[in-house]
PDB file of C-alpha atoms in Angstrom:
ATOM      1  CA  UNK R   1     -43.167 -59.576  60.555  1.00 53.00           C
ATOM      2  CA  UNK R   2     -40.417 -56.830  60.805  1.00 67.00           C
ATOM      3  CA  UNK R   3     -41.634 -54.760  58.181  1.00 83.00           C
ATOM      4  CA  UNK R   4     -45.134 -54.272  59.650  1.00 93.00           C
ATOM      5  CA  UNK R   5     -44.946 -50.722  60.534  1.00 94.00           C
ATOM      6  CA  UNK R   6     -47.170 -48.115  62.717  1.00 96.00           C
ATOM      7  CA  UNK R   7     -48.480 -45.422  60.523  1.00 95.00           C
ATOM      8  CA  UNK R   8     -51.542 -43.134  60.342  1.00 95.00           C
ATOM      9  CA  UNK R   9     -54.013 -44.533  57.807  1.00 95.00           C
ATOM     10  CA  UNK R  10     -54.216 -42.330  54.904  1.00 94.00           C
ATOM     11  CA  UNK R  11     -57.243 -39.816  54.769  1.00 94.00           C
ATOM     12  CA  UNK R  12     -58.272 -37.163  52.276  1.00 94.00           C
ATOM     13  CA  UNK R  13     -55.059 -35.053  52.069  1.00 94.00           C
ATOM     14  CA  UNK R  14     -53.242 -38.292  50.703  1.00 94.00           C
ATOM     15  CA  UNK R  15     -56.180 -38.836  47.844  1.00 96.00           C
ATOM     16  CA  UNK R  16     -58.080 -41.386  49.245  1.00 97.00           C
ATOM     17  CA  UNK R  17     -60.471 -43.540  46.966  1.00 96.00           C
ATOM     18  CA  UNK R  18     -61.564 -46.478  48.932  1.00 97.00           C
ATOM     19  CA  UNK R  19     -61.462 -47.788  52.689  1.00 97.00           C
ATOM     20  CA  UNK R  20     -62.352 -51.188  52.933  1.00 98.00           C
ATOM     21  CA  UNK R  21     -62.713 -52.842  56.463  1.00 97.00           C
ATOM     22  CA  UNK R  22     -63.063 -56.276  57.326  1.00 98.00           C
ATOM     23  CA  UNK R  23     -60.190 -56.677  54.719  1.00 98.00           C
ATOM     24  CA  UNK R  24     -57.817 -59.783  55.476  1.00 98.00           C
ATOM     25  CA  UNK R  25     -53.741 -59.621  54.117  1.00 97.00           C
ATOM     26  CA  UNK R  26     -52.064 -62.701  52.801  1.00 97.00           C
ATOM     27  CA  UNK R  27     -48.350 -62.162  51.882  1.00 96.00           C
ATOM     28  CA  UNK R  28     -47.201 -65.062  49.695  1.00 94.00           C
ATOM     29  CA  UNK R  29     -49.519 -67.732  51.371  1.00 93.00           C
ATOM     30  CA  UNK R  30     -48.592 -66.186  55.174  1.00 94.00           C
ATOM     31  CA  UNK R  31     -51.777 -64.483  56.702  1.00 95.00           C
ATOM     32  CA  UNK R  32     -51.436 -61.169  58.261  1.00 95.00           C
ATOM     33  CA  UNK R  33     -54.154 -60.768  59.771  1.00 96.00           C
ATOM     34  CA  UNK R  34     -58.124 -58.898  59.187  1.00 97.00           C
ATOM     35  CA  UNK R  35     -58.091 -54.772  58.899  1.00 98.00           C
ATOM     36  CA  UNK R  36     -58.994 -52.417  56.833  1.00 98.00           C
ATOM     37  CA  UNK R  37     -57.597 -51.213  53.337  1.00 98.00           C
ATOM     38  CA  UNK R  38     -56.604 -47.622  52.044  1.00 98.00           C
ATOM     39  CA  UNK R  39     -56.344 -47.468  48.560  1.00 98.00           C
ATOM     40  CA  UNK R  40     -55.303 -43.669  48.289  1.00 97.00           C
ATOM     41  CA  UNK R  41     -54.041 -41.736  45.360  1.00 96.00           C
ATOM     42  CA  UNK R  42     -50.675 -41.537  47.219  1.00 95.00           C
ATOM     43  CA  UNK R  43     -49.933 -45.011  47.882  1.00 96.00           C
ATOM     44  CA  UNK R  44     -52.287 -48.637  48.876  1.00 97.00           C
ATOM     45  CA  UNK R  45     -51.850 -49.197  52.498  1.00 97.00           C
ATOM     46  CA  UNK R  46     -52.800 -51.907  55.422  1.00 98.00           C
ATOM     47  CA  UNK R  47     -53.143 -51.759  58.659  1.00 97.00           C
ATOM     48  CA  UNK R  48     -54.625 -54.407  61.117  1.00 96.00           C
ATOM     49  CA  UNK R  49     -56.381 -53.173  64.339  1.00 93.00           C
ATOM     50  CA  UNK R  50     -53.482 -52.717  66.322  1.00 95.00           C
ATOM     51  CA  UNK R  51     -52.598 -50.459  64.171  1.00 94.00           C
ATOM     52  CA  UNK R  52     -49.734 -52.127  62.056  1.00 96.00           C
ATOM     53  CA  UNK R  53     -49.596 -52.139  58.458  1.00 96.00           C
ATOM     54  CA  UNK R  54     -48.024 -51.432  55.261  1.00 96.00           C
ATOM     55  CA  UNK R  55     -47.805 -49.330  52.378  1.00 96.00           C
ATOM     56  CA  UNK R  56     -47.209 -50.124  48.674  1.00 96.00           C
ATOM     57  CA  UNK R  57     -45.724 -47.345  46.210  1.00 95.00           C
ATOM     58  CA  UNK R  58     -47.685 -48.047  43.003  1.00 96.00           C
ATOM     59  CA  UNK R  59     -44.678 -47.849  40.448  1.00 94.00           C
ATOM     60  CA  UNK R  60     -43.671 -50.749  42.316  1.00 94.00           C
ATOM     61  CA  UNK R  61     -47.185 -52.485  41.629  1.00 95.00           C
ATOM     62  CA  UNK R  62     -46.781 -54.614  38.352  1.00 93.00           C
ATOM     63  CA  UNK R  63     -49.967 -55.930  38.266  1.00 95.00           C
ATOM     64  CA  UNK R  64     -53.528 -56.457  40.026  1.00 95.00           C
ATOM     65  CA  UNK R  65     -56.418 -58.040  39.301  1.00 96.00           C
ATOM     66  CA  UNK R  66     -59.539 -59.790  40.573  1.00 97.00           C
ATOM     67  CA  UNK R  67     -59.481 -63.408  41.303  1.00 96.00           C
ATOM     68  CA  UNK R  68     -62.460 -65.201  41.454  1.00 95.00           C
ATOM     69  CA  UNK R  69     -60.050 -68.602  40.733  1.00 93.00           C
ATOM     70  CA  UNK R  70     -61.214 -70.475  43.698  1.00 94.00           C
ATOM     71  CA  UNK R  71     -58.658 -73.289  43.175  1.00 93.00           C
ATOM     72  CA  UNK R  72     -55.908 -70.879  43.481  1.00 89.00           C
ATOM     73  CA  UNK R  73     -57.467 -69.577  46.331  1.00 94.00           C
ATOM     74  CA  UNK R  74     -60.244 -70.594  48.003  1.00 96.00           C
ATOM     75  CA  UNK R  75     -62.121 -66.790  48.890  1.00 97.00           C
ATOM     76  CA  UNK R  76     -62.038 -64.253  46.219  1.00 97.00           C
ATOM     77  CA  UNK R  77     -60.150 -61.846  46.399  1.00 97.00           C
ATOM     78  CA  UNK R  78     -57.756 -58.603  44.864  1.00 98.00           C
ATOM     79  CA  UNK R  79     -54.426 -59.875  43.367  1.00 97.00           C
ATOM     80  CA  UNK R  80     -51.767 -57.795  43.961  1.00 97.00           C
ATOM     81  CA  UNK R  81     -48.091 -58.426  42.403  1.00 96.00           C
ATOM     82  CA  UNK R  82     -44.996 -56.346  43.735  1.00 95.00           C
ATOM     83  CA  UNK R  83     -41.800 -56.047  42.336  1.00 93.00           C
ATOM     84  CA  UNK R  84     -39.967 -55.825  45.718  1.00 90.00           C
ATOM     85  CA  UNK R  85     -39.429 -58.962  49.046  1.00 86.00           C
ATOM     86  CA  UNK R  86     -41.395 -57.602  52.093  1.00 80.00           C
ATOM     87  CA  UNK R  87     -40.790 -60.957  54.333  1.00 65.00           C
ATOM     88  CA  UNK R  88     -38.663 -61.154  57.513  1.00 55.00           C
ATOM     89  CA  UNK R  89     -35.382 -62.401  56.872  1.00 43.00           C
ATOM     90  CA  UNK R  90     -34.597 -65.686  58.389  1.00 40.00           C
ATOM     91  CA  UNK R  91     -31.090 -67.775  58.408  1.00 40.00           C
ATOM     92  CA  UNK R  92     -32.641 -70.180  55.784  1.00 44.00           C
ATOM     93  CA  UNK R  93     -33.650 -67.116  53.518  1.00 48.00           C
ATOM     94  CA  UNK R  94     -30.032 -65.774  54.211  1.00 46.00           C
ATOM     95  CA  UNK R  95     -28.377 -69.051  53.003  1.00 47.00           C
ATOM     96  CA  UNK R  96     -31.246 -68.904  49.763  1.00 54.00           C
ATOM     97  CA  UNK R  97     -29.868 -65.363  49.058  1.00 53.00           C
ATOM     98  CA  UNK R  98     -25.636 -66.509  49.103  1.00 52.00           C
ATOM     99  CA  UNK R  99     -26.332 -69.432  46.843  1.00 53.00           C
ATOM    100  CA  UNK R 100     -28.336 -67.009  44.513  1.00 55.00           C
ATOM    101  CA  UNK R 101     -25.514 -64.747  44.024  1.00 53.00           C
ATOM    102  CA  UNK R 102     -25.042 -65.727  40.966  1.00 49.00           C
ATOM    103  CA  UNK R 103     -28.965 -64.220  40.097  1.00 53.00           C
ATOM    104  CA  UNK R 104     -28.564 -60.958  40.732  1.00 57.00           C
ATOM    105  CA  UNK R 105     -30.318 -59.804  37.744  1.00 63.00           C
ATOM    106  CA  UNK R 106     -33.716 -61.893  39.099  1.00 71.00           C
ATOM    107  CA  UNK R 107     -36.307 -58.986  40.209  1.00 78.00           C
ATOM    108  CA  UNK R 108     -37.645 -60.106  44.021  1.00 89.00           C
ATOM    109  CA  UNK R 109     -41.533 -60.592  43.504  1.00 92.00           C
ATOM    110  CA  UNK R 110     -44.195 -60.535  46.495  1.00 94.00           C
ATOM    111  CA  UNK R 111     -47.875 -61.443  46.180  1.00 96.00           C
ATOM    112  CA  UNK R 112     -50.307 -59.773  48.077  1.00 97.00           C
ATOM    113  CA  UNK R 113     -54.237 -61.146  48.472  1.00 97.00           C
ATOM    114  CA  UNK R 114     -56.406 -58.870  50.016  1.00 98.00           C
ATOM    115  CA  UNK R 115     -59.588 -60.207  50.820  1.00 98.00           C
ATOM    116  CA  UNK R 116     -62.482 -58.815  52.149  1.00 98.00           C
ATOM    117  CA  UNK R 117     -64.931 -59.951  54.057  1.00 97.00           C
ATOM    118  CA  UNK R 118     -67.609 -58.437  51.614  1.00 96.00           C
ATOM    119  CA  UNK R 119     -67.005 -59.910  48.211  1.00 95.00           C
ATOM    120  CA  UNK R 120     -69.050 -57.458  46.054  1.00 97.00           C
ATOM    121  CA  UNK R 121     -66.752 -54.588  47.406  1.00 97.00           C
ATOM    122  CA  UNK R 122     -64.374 -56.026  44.923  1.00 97.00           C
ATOM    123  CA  UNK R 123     -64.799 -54.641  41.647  1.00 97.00           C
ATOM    124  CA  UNK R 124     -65.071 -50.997  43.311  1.00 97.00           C
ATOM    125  CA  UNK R 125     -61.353 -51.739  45.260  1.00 97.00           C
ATOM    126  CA  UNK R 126     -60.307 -52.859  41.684  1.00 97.00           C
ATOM    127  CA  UNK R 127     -61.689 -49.649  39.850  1.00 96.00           C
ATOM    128  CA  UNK R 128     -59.953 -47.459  42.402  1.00 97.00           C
ATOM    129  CA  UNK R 129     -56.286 -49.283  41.910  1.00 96.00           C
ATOM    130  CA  UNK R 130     -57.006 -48.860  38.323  1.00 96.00           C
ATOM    131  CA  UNK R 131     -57.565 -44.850  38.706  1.00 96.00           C
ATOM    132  CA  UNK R 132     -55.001 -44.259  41.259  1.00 96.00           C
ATOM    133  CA  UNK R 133     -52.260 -46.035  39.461  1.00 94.00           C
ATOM    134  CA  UNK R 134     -52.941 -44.283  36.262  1.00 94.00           C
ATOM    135  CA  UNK R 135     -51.581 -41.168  38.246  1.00 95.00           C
ATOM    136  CA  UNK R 136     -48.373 -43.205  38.540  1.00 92.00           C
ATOM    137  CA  UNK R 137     -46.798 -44.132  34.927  1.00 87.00           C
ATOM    138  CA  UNK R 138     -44.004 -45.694  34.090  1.00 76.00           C
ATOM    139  CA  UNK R 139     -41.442 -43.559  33.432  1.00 70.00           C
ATOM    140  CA  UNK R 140     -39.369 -45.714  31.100  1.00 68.00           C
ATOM    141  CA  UNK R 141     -42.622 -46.811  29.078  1.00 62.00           C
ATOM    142  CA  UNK R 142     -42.633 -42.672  28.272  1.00 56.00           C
ATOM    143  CA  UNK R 143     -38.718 -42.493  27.556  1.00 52.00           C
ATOM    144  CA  UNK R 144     -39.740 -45.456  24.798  1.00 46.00           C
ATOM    145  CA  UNK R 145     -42.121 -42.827  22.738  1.00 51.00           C
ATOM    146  CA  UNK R 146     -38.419 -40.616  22.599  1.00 52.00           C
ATOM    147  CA  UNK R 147     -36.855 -40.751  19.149  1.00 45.00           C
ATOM    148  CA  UNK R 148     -33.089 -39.398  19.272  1.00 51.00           C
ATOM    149  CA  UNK R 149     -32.805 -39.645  15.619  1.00 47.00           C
ATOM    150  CA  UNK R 150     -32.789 -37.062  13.119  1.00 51.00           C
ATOM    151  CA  UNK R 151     -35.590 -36.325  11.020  1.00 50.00           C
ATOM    152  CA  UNK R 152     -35.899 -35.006   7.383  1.00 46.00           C
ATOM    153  CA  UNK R 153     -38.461 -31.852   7.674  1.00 53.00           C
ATOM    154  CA  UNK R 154     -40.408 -31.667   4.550  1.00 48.00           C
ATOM    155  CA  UNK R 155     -41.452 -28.363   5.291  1.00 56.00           C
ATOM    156  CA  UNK R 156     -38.064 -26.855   5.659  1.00 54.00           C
ATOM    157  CA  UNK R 157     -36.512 -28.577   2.565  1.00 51.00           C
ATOM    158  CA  UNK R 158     -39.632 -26.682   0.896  1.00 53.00           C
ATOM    159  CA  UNK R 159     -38.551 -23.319   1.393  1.00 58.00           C
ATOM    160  CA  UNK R 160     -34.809 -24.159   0.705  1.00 57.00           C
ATOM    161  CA  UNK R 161     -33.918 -24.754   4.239  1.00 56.00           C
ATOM    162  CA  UNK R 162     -32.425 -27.255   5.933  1.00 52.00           C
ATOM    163  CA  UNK R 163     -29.875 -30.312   4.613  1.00 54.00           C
ATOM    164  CA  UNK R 164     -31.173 -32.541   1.501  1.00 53.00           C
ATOM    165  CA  UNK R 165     -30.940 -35.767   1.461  1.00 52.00           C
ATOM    166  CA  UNK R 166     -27.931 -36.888  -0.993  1.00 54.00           C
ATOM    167  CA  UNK R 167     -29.456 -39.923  -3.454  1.00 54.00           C
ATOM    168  CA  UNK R 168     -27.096 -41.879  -5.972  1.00 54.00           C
ATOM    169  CA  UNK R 169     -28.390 -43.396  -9.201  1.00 60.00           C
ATOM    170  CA  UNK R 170     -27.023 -47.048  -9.803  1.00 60.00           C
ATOM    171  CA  UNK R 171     -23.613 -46.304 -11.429  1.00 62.00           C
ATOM    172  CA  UNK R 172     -23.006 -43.177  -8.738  1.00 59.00           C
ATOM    173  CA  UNK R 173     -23.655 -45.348  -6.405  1.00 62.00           C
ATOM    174  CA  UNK R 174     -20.428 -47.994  -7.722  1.00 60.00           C
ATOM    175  CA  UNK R 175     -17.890 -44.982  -7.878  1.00 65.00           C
ATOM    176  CA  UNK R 176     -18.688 -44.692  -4.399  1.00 60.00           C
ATOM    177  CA  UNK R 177     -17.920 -48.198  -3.540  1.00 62.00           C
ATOM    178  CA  UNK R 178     -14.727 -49.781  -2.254  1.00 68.00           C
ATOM    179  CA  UNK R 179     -12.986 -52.701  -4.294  1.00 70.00           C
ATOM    180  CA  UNK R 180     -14.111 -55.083  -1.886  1.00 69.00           C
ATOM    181  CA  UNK R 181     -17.708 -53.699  -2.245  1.00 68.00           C
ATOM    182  CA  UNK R 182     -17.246 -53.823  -5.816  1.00 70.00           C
ATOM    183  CA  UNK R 183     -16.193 -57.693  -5.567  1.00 71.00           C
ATOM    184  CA  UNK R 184     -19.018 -58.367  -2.840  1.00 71.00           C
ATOM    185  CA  UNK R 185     -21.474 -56.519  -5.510  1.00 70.00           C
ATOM    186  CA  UNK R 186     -20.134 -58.912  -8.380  1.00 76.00           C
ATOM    187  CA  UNK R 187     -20.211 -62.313  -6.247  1.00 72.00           C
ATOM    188  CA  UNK R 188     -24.086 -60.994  -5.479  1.00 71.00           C
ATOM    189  CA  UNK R 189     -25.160 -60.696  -9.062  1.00 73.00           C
ATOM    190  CA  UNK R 190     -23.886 -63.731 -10.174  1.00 73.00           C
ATOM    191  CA  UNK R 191     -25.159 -65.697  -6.858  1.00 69.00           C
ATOM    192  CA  UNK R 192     -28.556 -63.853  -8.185  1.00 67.00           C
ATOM    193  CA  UNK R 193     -28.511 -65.022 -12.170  1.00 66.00           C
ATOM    194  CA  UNK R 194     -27.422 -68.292 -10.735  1.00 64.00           C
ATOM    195  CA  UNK R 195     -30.930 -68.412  -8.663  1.00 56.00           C
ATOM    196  CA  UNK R 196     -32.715 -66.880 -11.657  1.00 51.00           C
ATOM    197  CA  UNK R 197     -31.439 -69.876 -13.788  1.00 54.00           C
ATOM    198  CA  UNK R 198     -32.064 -72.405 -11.761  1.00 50.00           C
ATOM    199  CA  UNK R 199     -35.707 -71.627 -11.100  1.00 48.00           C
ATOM    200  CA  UNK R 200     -36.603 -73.349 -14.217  1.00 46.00           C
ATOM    201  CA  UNK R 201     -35.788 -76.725 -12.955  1.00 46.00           C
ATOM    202  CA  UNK R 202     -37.707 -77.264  -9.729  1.00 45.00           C
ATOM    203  CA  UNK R 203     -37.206 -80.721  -8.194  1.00 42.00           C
ATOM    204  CA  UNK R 204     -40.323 -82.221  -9.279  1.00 43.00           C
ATOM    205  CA  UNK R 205     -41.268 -79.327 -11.704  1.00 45.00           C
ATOM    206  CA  UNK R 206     -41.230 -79.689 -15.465  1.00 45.00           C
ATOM    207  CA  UNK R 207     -41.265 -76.254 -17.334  1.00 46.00           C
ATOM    208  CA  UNK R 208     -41.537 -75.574 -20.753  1.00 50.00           C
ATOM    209  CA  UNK R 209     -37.941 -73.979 -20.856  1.00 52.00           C
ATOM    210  CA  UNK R 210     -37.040 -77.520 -18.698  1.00 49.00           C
ATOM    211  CA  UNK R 211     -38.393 -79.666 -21.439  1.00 50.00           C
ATOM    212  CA  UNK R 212     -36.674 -77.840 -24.142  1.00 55.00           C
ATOM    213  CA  UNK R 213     -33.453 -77.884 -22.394  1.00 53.00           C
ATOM    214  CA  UNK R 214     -33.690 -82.066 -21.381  1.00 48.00           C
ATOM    215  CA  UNK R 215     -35.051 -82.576 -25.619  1.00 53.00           C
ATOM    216  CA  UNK R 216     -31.797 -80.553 -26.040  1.00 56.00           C
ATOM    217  CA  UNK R 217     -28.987 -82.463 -24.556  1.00 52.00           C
ATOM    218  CA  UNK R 218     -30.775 -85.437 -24.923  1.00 50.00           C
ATOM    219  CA  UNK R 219     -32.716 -86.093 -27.906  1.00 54.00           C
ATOM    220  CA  UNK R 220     -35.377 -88.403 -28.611  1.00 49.00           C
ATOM    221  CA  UNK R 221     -35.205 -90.379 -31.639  1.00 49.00           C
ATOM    222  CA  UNK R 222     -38.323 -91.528 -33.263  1.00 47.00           C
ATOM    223  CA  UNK R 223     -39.243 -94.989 -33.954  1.00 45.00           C
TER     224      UNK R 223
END
């Protein structure tokens, strides 16, 4: 595949965690081949014995995991999903792409499986993705904790400093209002008493106030 690339496997300068050999590649169901693994602090690279590989940049790595799922695949193995395409272009993927113009908002996805050939070697390549992509955050999950509001310091207000809060009591608050707020007010209140009112006669509810009112318009003469 084109974007196989020759590269010198990472070593210590670039972090490195874990070097797993024996480790095969599967790209979205396509083998690519047995080598060895480099999961480094920098990046998580492959290469194969010739020498060609791959690297993935982990704020592009949106999730990994173990999978011991043997009907989804039938060797366990490290899951590895990318938010980016990796596989050759071909004329059918070229006439996929034109008809999807109209999806330009879809994300491209890859899945990676790397298996190795020594199974128990898995849980210490998953603890090293885990601690080498910690190094890489999101940076829009930290732009999230950002509040561009403005607060009210207690503190300041305190020691006479700083703006205070303006509060209205309930007929302050009506000089302050439009006419149409006034009439939107007024068509509120009576929508409210007219809910209020009507509580007392439930469908399938008799209250006390109920009865009275029913004895009231119709009255029940005794025999």
């Amino acid at each position: 595949m084109s974007f196989l690339k020759s590269f010198p496997p990472p070593g210590s300068a670039d972090g490195l965690r874990q070097q797993q050999s024996d480790t095969e590649a599967v790209l979205n169901g396509k083998g690519l081949g047995t080598g060895t693994l480099y999961i480094a602090e920098s990046r998580l690279s492959w290469l194969d014995g010739s020498g060609l590989g791959f690297s993935l940049e982990y704020p592009t790595i949106s999730l990994h995991a173990v999978s011991r799922d043997l009907n989804a695949y039938p060797r366990e193995h490290l899951y590895v999903m990318v938010n980016a395409q990796f596989e050759e272009e071909s004329k059918e993927s070229v006439a996929d792409e034109e008809e999807d113009d109209s999806d330009d908002d879809v994300e491209p996805i890859a899945e990676f499986r790397f298996v190795p050939n020594d199974k128990s070697a898995l849980e210490a390549m998953f603890t090293a993705m885990c601690e080498c992509q910690a190094l890489h955050p999101d940076p829009e999950d930290e732009d999230s904790d950002d509040y561009d509001g403005e607060e009210y310091d207690v503190e300041a207000h305190e020691q006479g400093q700083g703006d205070i809060p303006t509060f209205y009591t309930y007929e302050e608050g009506l000089s302050h209002l439009t006419a149409e707020g006034q009439a939107t007010l007024e068509r509120l209140e009576g929508m409210l008493s007219q809910s209020v009112s009507s509580q007392y006669n439930m469908a399938g509810v008799r209250t006390e106030d109920s009865i009275r009112d029913y004895e009231g318009e119709y009255p029940v003469s005794s025999v």
